[in-house]
Coordinates of C-alpha atoms in Angstrom, one line a residue:
L111 CA 13.4 -234.2 9.4
P112 CA 16.4 -233.6 6.5
D113 CA 14.0 -232.5 3.8
E114 CA 12.0 -230.0 6.0
K115 CA 15.2 -228.9 7.6
N116 CA 16.4 -228.1 3.5
Y117 CA 12.6 -226.9 3.1
E118 CA 13.8 -224.5 6.7
H119 CA 16.7 -223.5 4.8
M120 CA 15.3 -222.4 1.6
K121 CA 12.6 -220.6 3.0
K122 CA 14.4 -218.8 4.6
K123 CA 17.1 -217.5 2.3
L124 CA 13.8 -216.9 -0.4
E125 CA 12.7 -214.5 2.4
L126 CA 16.3 -212.8 3.3
Y127 CA 17.6 -212.2 -0.1
P128 CA 16.7 -210.1 -3.1
F129 CA 17.0 -213.2 -5.9
F130 CA 14.7 -211.2 -7.7
L131 CA 17.0 -208.6 -9.1
F132 CA 18.7 -211.7 -10.9
L133 CA 15.1 -213.7 -11.9
L134 CA 13.8 -210.7 -13.0
P135 CA 15.6 -210.6 -15.7
A136 CA 16.3 -213.9 -16.4
F137 CA 12.4 -214.5 -16.7
V138 CA 12.1 -212.2 -19.2
A139 CA 15.1 -213.7 -21.2
I140 CA 13.8 -217.4 -20.8
H141 CA 10.5 -216.2 -21.3
L142 CA 11.6 -214.3 -24.9
E143 CA 13.6 -218.2 -25.5
K144 CA 10.5 -220.0 -24.6
E145 CA 8.2 -218.0 -27.6
L146 CA 10.5 -218.2 -30.5
H147 CA 12.2 -221.2 -29.7
Q148 CA 14.8 -222.6 -32.2
V149 CA 14.6 -219.3 -33.8
I150 CA 16.5 -216.4 -31.5
T151 CA 20.0 -216.0 -32.5
Y152 CA 22.0 -214.5 -29.8
R153 CA 25.1 -213.6 -30.7
F154 CA 22.8 -210.6 -31.9
V155 CA 21.5 -209.8 -28.9
Y156 CA 24.4 -210.5 -26.5
D157 CA 24.6 -206.7 -25.4
R158 CA 21.0 -206.7 -24.6
I159 CA 20.8 -209.8 -22.6
I160 CA 23.4 -207.3 -20.6
I161 CA 22.1 -204.9 -19.9
F162 CA 19.1 -206.9 -18.6
F163 CA 20.7 -207.7 -15.8
A164 CA 22.8 -205.2 -15.1
T165 CA 20.1 -203.0 -15.3
P166 CA 18.4 -204.1 -11.7
L167 CA 21.8 -204.5 -10.4
L168 CA 22.6 -200.6 -11.3
L169 CA 19.2 -198.9 -9.7
F170 CA 19.8 -200.8 -6.9
S171 CA 23.4 -199.2 -6.6
I172 CA 22.2 -196.2 -7.0
V173 CA 19.5 -196.4 -4.4
F174 CA 21.0 -197.9 -1.2
F175 CA 23.9 -195.2 -1.9
I176 CA 21.2 -192.7 -1.1
N177 CA 18.9 -194.9 1.6
R178 CA 21.3 -197.8 3.1
S179 CA 18.5 -199.9 3.3
V180 CA 19.5 -202.9 1.4
K181 CA 15.4 -204.4 1.4
K182 CA 14.1 -200.9 1.2
A183 CA 16.8 -200.3 -1.7
S184 CA 15.9 -204.0 -3.1
L185 CA 12.0 -203.5 -3.4
I186 CA 12.5 -199.7 -5.2
A187 CA 15.3 -201.4 -7.3
L188 CA 11.9 -203.9 -8.2
A189 CA 9.5 -201.2 -9.0
L190 CA 11.9 -199.8 -11.1
S191 CA 12.5 -202.9 -13.2
V192 CA 9.9 -203.6 -13.5
C193 CA 9.5 -199.8 -15.2
F194 CA 12.2 -200.5 -17.3
F195 CA 10.8 -204.0 -18.8
Y196 CA 7.7 -204.0 -19.4
T197 CA 6.4 -200.7 -19.9
G198 CA 7.3 -201.3 -24.0
E199 CA 5.2 -204.4 -23.7
I200 CA 2.7 -202.1 -21.7
K201 CA 2.8 -199.5 -25.2
N202 CA 2.5 -202.1 -27.7
W203 CA -0.7 -203.8 -26.0
L204 CA -2.7 -200.4 -25.4
S205 CA -1.7 -199.5 -29.3
Y206 CA -3.8 -202.3 -30.0
K207 CA -6.7 -202.0 -27.9
F208 CA -7.1 -198.1 -28.8
P209 CA -5.3 -197.5 -31.5
S210 CA -4.8 -193.5 -31.9
S211 CA -5.8 -193.0 -28.5
V212 CA -4.5 -191.4 -25.9
W213 CA -4.6 -194.3 -23.5
Q214 CA -1.7 -195.4 -25.8
S215 CA 0.0 -192.8 -26.0
Y216 CA 3.5 -191.8 -24.5
T217 CA 2.9 -188.7 -22.7
F218 CA -0.5 -190.8 -20.7
L219 CA 1.3 -194.2 -20.2
L220 CA 4.8 -192.3 -19.9
S221 CA 2.7 -190.6 -16.6
F222 CA 1.0 -193.2 -15.7
M223 CA 4.6 -195.8 -14.5
L224 CA 5.7 -192.0 -12.8
L225 CA 3.1 -192.5 -10.9
I226 CA 2.8 -195.7 -10.2
S227 CA 6.3 -195.7 -9.4
A228 CA 6.0 -192.7 -7.5
F229 CA 3.7 -194.5 -5.4
F230 CA 5.9 -197.8 -5.0
I231 CA 8.9 -196.2 -3.8
Y232 CA 7.2 -193.8 -1.2
R233 CA 5.6 -197.0 0.3
I234 CA 8.7 -198.7 0.3
Y235 CA 10.7 -195.8 1.7
K236 CA 7.5 -194.9 4.8
T237 CA 7.1 -198.5 6.0
K238 CA 8.3 -200.2 8.6
F239 CA 7.5 -204.1 7.4
S240 CA 10.4 -206.9 7.4
F241 CA 9.6 -207.2 4.1
R242 CA 10.4 -211.3 4.6
N243 CA 6.8 -212.3 2.9
H244 CA 7.8 -210.3 0.6
F245 CA 10.7 -211.7 -0.5
L246 CA 9.8 -215.3 -0.6
I247 CA 6.2 -214.0 -2.5
I248 CA 8.1 -212.4 -5.4
N249 CA 11.6 -215.0 -5.2
T250 CA 9.1 -218.1 -5.3
G251 CA 7.2 -216.2 -8.1
L252 CA 9.5 -216.2 -10.3
L253 CA 10.9 -219.0 -9.8
L254 CA 7.3 -221.2 -10.5
F255 CA 7.1 -218.9 -13.6
I256 CA 11.1 -219.9 -14.8
A257 CA 10.1 -223.5 -14.2
A258 CA 7.2 -223.3 -16.0
D259 CA 8.7 -221.7 -19.1
I260 CA 11.5 -223.6 -18.9
I261 CA 9.4 -227.0 -19.5
S262 CA 7.1 -225.5 -21.6
I263 CA 10.4 -225.4 -23.7
V264 CA 11.8 -229.0 -22.9
L265 CA 8.0 -230.7 -23.6
N266 CA 7.4 -227.9 -27.1
N267 CA 11.1 -228.5 -28.4
N268 CA 10.2 -228.7 -32.1
K269 CA 6.4 -227.3 -31.8
S270 CA 5.2 -224.0 -33.7
K271 CA 2.3 -221.6 -32.9
Y272 CA 1.5 -223.0 -36.7
Q273 CA 0.7 -225.9 -37.7
L274 CA 0.5 -227.2 -41.4
A275 CA -2.1 -229.5 -43.1
I276 CA -1.2 -233.3 -42.3
D277 CA 0.7 -235.2 -45.3
T278 CA 0.2 -238.9 -45.6
E279 CA 2.2 -238.8 -49.5
N280 CA 5.4 -238.4 -48.8
N281 CA 6.4 -241.2 -46.3
A282 CA 7.4 -243.4 -49.4
P283 CA 11.1 -245.1 -49.4
P284 CA 14.0 -243.0 -52.1
C285 CA 14.1 -243.4 -54.9
A286 CA 17.0 -245.7 -55.8
T287 CA 15.7 -245.5 -59.9
C288 CA 15.9 -241.9 -60.3
E289 CA 18.2 -239.6 -62.0
K290 CA 18.4 -236.8 -58.9
P291 CA 18.4 -233.1 -60.9
D292 CA 20.8 -230.4 -59.1
I293 CA 17.7 -228.1 -57.7
Y294 CA 18.2 -224.6 -57.6
Y295 CA 15.7 -222.4 -55.8
I296 CA 16.1 -218.7 -56.2
I297 CA 13.9 -216.4 -54.6
F298 CA 13.7 -212.8 -55.3
D299 CA 11.7 -211.0 -52.1
T300 CA 8.6 -209.4 -53.7
Y301 CA 9.1 -209.6 -57.2
T302 CA 5.2 -209.4 -58.6
S303 CA 4.3 -211.0 -62.0
T304 CA 4.7 -209.3 -65.7
P305 CA 0.9 -208.8 -66.0
I306 CA 1.0 -206.5 -62.7
L307 CA 4.2 -205.0 -64.1
Q308 CA 3.0 -204.2 -66.7
S309 CA -0.6 -203.1 -65.8
L310 CA 0.0 -201.3 -62.7
F311 CA 4.1 -199.9 -63.5
N312 CA 3.7 -199.5 -67.8
Y313 CA 6.9 -202.0 -67.3
P314 CA 6.9 -204.8 -70.0
N315 CA 9.6 -207.1 -68.5
N316 CA 10.1 -208.6 -71.3
Y317 CA 13.7 -208.0 -71.3
I318 CA 14.5 -210.9 -68.7
E319 CA 11.6 -213.2 -70.1
D320 CA 12.7 -213.3 -73.0
D321 CA 16.3 -214.1 -72.1
L322 CA 15.1 -217.5 -69.9
R323 CA 12.7 -218.5 -72.2
G324 CA 15.7 -218.4 -75.2
K325 CA 17.4 -220.6 -72.1
G326 CA 14.5 -222.8 -72.2
F327 CA 12.0 -221.5 -69.0
I328 CA 9.1 -221.3 -68.9
I329 CA 7.2 -218.5 -67.3
T330 CA 3.6 -218.8 -66.0
P331 CA 2.3 -215.7 -65.8
G332 CA -1.0 -216.0 -63.7
S333 CA 1.4 -217.7 -60.5
R334 CA 0.7 -216.5 -57.0
S335 CA 2.0 -217.1 -54.2
N336 CA -0.3 -218.4 -51.2
Y337 CA 0.9 -215.7 -48.6
T338 CA 1.9 -212.4 -49.3
Y339 CA 4.0 -213.1 -46.0
T340 CA 7.7 -214.0 -46.7
S341 CA 7.8 -217.1 -44.0
F342 CA 3.9 -218.1 -44.4
S343 CA 4.8 -218.2 -47.6
I344 CA 8.8 -220.1 -48.0
G345 CA 7.2 -222.6 -45.5
S346 CA 4.3 -222.8 -47.1
T347 CA 6.6 -223.7 -50.2
L348 CA 8.8 -225.7 -48.5
N349 CA 7.0 -227.8 -46.8
M350 CA 4.8 -228.4 -49.8
N351 CA 1.3 -227.8 -48.2
Y352 CA -0.7 -224.7 -46.3
I353 CA -0.3 -223.8 -42.9
K354 CA -3.5 -225.5 -40.4
N355 CA -4.3 -221.5 -38.6
V356 CA -3.0 -218.2 -39.7
D357 CA -4.9 -215.5 -38.7
T358 CA -6.3 -213.6 -41.9
I359 CA -8.2 -211.2 -39.8
N360 CA -6.3 -209.3 -37.0
K361 CA -3.0 -208.0 -37.6
T362 CA 0.4 -210.8 -37.2
F363 CA 2.8 -208.8 -34.6
D364 CA 6.3 -209.6 -35.6
R365 CA 6.7 -212.2 -32.2
E366 CA 3.5 -213.6 -34.1
Y367 CA 5.4 -213.5 -37.8
L368 CA 8.5 -214.6 -36.5
Q369 CA 7.7 -217.7 -34.7
S370 CA 6.5 -218.8 -38.4
L371 CA 10.5 -219.2 -39.0
K372 CA 9.7 -222.9 -37.4
L373 CA 8.4 -223.9 -40.4
V374 CA 11.3 -223.5 -42.6
Y375 CA 13.6 -224.4 -39.7
N376 CA 12.1 -228.2 -39.8
N377 CA 10.3 -227.6 -43.6
R378 CA 10.1 -231.6 -44.9
L379 CA 11.2 -230.8 -48.6
F380 CA 14.6 -230.8 -47.0
T381 CA 13.8 -233.6 -44.9
F382 CA 13.5 -235.3 -48.2
L383 CA 16.6 -234.2 -50.2
E384 CA 18.4 -235.6 -47.1
K385 CA 17.1 -238.8 -47.5
E386 CA 17.4 -238.9 -51.0
G387 CA 21.5 -238.7 -50.8
Y388 CA 20.9 -234.4 -51.5
S389 CA 23.8 -231.7 -50.7
I390 CA 22.5 -228.9 -49.7
F391 CA 23.8 -225.5 -49.9
N392 CA 21.3 -222.6 -47.5
H393 CA 22.7 -219.3 -49.2
S394 CA 19.0 -217.1 -47.7
L395 CA 17.1 -215.3 -44.9
F396 CA 16.8 -218.4 -42.7
D397 CA 19.1 -220.8 -40.5
I398 CA 17.3 -224.2 -41.4
S399 CA 17.4 -227.6 -39.2
N400 CA 21.6 -228.5 -39.5
Y401 CA 21.4 -226.1 -42.3
P402 CA 22.0 -222.3 -41.4
S403 CA 22.0 -219.6 -43.5
S404 CA 25.6 -218.9 -45.1
H405 CA 25.3 -215.5 -44.2
N406 CA 24.9 -215.2 -40.7
R407 CA 26.3 -210.8 -40.7
F408 CA 23.4 -209.4 -40.2
D409 CA 20.3 -209.2 -38.0
N410 CA 17.8 -210.7 -41.3
W411 CA 14.3 -211.0 -39.0
G412 CA 14.5 -208.3 -36.5
F413 CA 15.6 -209.8 -32.8
R414 CA 17.8 -207.2 -31.4
E415 CA 13.9 -205.2 -32.4
I416 CA 12.1 -207.4 -30.6
F417 CA 14.5 -207.7 -27.1
D418 CA 14.5 -203.8 -27.1
Q419 CA 10.4 -204.1 -26.7
Y420 CA 11.7 -205.0 -23.1
N421 CA 14.4 -201.9 -22.6
I422 CA 12.4 -198.4 -22.7
F423 CA 14.8 -196.3 -23.5
L424 CA 15.6 -198.8 -26.4
K425 CA 12.0 -199.2 -27.5
L426 CA 11.5 -195.2 -27.1
N427 CA 14.5 -195.0 -29.8
Q428 CA 12.5 -197.0 -32.3
D429 CA 8.9 -195.7 -31.5
L430 CA 10.0 -191.3 -31.6
N431 CA 13.8 -191.7 -32.5
Y432 CA 12.7 -188.8 -34.9
H433 CA 12.4 -186.6 -32.2
L434 CA 15.2 -187.0 -30.3
P435 CA 18.2 -185.0 -30.1
G436 CA 21.7 -186.1 -31.2
W437 CA 23.7 -186.6 -28.4
A438 CA 20.6 -188.5 -27.5
K439 CA 20.6 -191.0 -31.1
K440 CA 24.4 -190.9 -30.7
I441 CA 24.3 -192.1 -27.0
L442 CA 21.2 -195.0 -28.2
G443 CA 24.1 -195.9 -30.9
R444 CA 23.1 -197.1 -35.0
N445 CA 22.2 -201.2 -35.0
K446 CA 24.9 -202.3 -37.3
Y447 CA 23.2 -205.1 -37.6
F448 CA 20.3 -203.8 -39.2
I449 CA 19.0 -205.9 -42.3
N450 CA 17.3 -203.1 -44.3
D451 CA 20.6 -200.3 -43.6
P452 CA 21.0 -199.4 -47.4
V453 CA 24.7 -201.0 -47.2
N454 CA 23.4 -203.9 -45.2
R455 CA 20.9 -204.6 -48.1
Q456 CA 23.5 -204.6 -50.4
N457 CA 26.0 -207.0 -49.5
F458 CA 23.7 -209.1 -48.5
D459 CA 22.5 -209.5 -52.2
S460 CA 26.0 -209.3 -53.3
F461 CA 27.3 -212.4 -51.0
V462 CA 24.5 -214.1 -51.8
Q463 CA 25.0 -213.7 -55.7
Q464 CA 28.5 -215.1 -55.1
Q465 CA 27.3 -217.9 -53.1
L466 CA 25.5 -218.9 -55.7
I467 CA 27.5 -219.4 -58.4
E468 CA 29.8 -220.5 -56.6
S469 CA 27.9 -223.5 -55.4
S470 CA 27.2 -223.9 -59.4
K471 CA 30.6 -225.3 -59.6
I472 CA 31.2 -227.6 -56.6
N473 CA 31.3 -230.8 -57.2
T474 CA 30.0 -232.4 -54.9
G475 CA 29.9 -235.8 -56.1
K476 CA 26.0 -236.1 -55.4
P477 CA 23.1 -234.0 -56.1
K478 CA 22.4 -230.3 -55.1
F479 CA 20.2 -228.8 -53.8
I480 CA 20.7 -224.9 -53.5
Y481 CA 18.7 -222.2 -51.7
A482 CA 19.4 -218.6 -52.8
H483 CA 16.8 -215.6 -51.3
F484 CA 17.5 -212.0 -52.5
L485 CA 16.6 -209.1 -50.7
S486 CA 15.4 -206.7 -53.6
P487 CA 13.2 -206.5 -54.6
H488 CA 11.6 -205.9 -51.9
P489 CA 11.1 -202.0 -49.2
P490 CA 13.2 -199.7 -48.3
Y491 CA 14.5 -199.3 -51.9
S492 CA 17.5 -197.6 -51.6
A493 CA 19.4 -198.4 -55.3
D494 CA 18.9 -198.2 -59.0
S495 CA 18.8 -200.7 -61.9
L496 CA 23.1 -200.9 -62.0
G497 CA 22.8 -201.1 -57.8
F498 CA 24.5 -197.5 -57.4
F499 CA 22.7 -195.9 -54.6
F500 CA 19.7 -193.1 -55.4
N501 CA 21.3 -189.4 -55.3
N502 CA 18.3 -187.7 -53.5
L503 CA 16.1 -188.8 -57.0
S504 CA 12.6 -187.5 -55.5
L505 CA 11.3 -191.0 -56.9
S506 CA 7.9 -192.7 -56.1
K507 CA 8.0 -195.9 -54.5
E508 CA 6.8 -197.1 -58.0
E509 CA 9.7 -195.7 -59.6
A510 CA 11.5 -196.8 -56.9
Y511 CA 10.3 -200.7 -57.2
I512 CA 10.9 -200.2 -61.3
H513 CA 14.3 -199.8 -60.5
Q514 CA 15.1 -202.6 -58.0
I515 CA 13.2 -204.8 -60.9
A516 CA 15.5 -204.4 -63.7
F517 CA 18.4 -204.5 -60.7
C518 CA 17.2 -208.0 -59.9
N519 CA 17.0 -208.7 -63.8
R520 CA 20.4 -208.4 -64.2
I521 CA 21.3 -211.1 -61.2
I522 CA 19.0 -213.6 -63.2
K523 CA 20.8 -213.3 -66.1
S524 CA 24.1 -213.7 -64.6
V525 CA 23.4 -216.3 -62.2
T526 CA 21.4 -218.6 -65.0
D527 CA 24.3 -217.7 -67.7
S528 CA 26.6 -219.8 -64.6
I529 CA 24.4 -222.5 -63.3
L530 CA 23.7 -223.8 -67.1
A531 CA 27.0 -223.2 -67.8
Y532 CA 28.6 -225.1 -65.4
S533 CA 25.8 -227.9 -63.8
K534 CA 25.4 -231.1 -65.3
K535 CA 22.0 -232.3 -66.4
P536 CA 19.6 -233.5 -65.2
L537 CA 18.6 -229.9 -63.4
V538 CA 15.8 -228.0 -62.3
I539 CA 16.4 -224.1 -62.1
I540 CA 12.7 -222.1 -60.0
I541 CA 13.0 -218.5 -60.0
Q542 CA 10.9 -217.3 -57.8
G543 CA 8.9 -214.5 -56.0
D544 CA 8.1 -215.2 -52.4
H545 CA 5.1 -212.9 -53.0
G546 CA 4.3 -209.7 -55.0
F547 CA 4.1 -205.7 -54.7
P548 CA 3.2 -204.8 -51.2
I549 CA -0.5 -202.5 -52.4
K550 CA -1.8 -200.2 -50.3
N551 CA -5.2 -200.0 -51.5
P552 CA -7.8 -202.6 -49.2
A553 CA -9.3 -202.8 -52.7
E554 CA -6.4 -204.6 -54.5
Q555 CA -4.6 -206.1 -51.9
Y556 CA -5.5 -209.9 -53.8
K557 CA -2.9 -208.3 -56.4
K558 CA 0.1 -208.6 -53.1
L559 CA -0.4 -212.5 -54.4
N560 CA 0.2 -212.3 -57.8
N561 CA 4.3 -213.1 -58.3
F562 CA 7.3 -214.0 -60.7
N563 CA 7.8 -218.0 -61.5
A564 CA 10.3 -218.8 -63.9
V565 CA 11.3 -222.8 -63.9
Y566 CA 13.8 -224.6 -66.1
F567 CA 13.9 -227.8 -66.0
S568 CA 16.5 -229.8 -68.4
N569 CA 13.6 -232.4 -69.6
K570 CA 11.3 -229.8 -71.1
N571 CA 8.3 -232.3 -69.4
Y572 CA 6.2 -229.0 -68.4
G573 CA 3.0 -231.1 -68.1
L574 CA 2.3 -230.1 -65.0
F575 CA 2.4 -226.1 -65.0
T576 CA -0.4 -224.4 -65.4
D577 CA -0.2 -220.7 -66.2
T578 CA -2.0 -219.7 -62.3
V579 CA 0.4 -222.3 -60.8
T580 CA 0.6 -221.3 -57.4
N581 CA 4.1 -221.7 -55.1
V582 CA 2.3 -224.3 -52.3
N583 CA 2.3 -227.1 -55.6
T584 CA 6.1 -226.2 -56.8
F585 CA 7.9 -228.9 -55.1
R586 CA 5.4 -231.7 -55.6
I587 CA 5.5 -230.3 -59.8
V588 CA 9.2 -231.5 -58.7
L589 CA 9.0 -234.3 -56.9
N590 CA 6.3 -236.2 -59.3
T591 CA 8.6 -235.0 -62.7
F592 CA 12.1 -235.8 -61.3
F593 CA 11.4 -238.9 -58.7
K594 CA 8.2 -240.6 -59.1
K595 CA 6.5 -240.1 -56.8
N596 CA 1.9 -239.1 -57.2
L597 CA 1.4 -236.4 -55.0
S598 CA -2.1 -234.3 -55.3
L599 CA -1.5 -231.2 -56.8
L600 CA -3.3 -228.8 -54.3
P601 CA -6.4 -226.1 -54.9
G602 CA -5.3 -222.3 -54.8
E603 CA -6.2 -221.0 -51.6
F604 CA -4.8 -217.7 -50.1
Y605 CA -4.1 -215.9 -47.1
I606 CA -3.9 -212.1 -46.9
L607 CA -2.2 -211.1 -43.5
K608 CA -2.7 -207.7 -41.3

């Protein structure tokens, strides 16, 4: 009897009160968390979440002011809220299913959503029902959806959409007799190989290659990344293995791409280094378990843009900003956290360089692993070889890219001078492009994989390197050379994602 009474009491509340005005935005936020668990940096989207919850209440207030019926105002606000939240998602789906057709155009979509909204508003306004069943069904349905997402988050806490090949080789205990090196892993995003620079850009790159060879580095001219996107490439490299279920046929959308960040977040190399007693410094784009990025001022992965898909006005601003009048752009505002803003990009790379040099000088009493990830020379290109912003120069993308390469070379010389001056031996320095230049020609897509790869081993034992080494074997070679492992070097596999 008490259970039956409680059930009836709860049912009555669900029939009477418009909890759905709170539950709908809660479902949107929780569903995004389910998709991108362990990935979202929430401080960049607090204002977006506040808008989520404020919108149904604002719509309710406006409609209630007009018609003075709580139930009708609630349902009309719900109908308008669904349009507010899901028009962007419908637009994305239509663009995928019917590219370049009238069906995916905003002219069609907004007209259709306006007609549907008007139809529901008219029906709600004219009906004489009490709406008790409507409230019960909508409230209960949203509660069930939210519960299902929360259960999924709990049960799949560390799981990623993308799965790694099984690793059975790296389960040995820490090496007690190894002389463990300080390891520097330095990434320049989209830095292609010297042969590609020579053949496509007529740029020999002798300056930095001669400098590095003079310091004892080797450079592998035929080096290639195994993936054409950053998080897949870095995820594979740090896990020392391939990703089993990468889709190279269909286009990879932002939310699918962002799920690959979990590969880096829970990577095997950092787990290995922790067991070996390393001090770890993370000056990269990625947050990694127990080692968040030291530079978290900017929205490195576009989380605000993901949340803006659920705000019809901000979605329109994303897609049609260039059509909007100046007053509308001011209201919608500039994304101050946008990583590709020219000033933000320059500040990011400057900070990474500063932190990398400072970390090289720190004596932790333990071996160090330092991961530094520069945005340059990744597009968009906004600065020249000296780091000054382009001043209305009509440069091609290729010319601008070469400016960025020259700028990166200045950084490479500076940081390698500092590392070699302050670091003790044994020492490993790896300087890589995560992948190569974004070539558009379909017949030359494979050239996207060619990357710059320079390696310094203080013991000069480069026997495991070949001219065509790939990124996935980078740390397999390091572990074999310095930690007495006997890991197999993996055959070359290459994945060009769309």
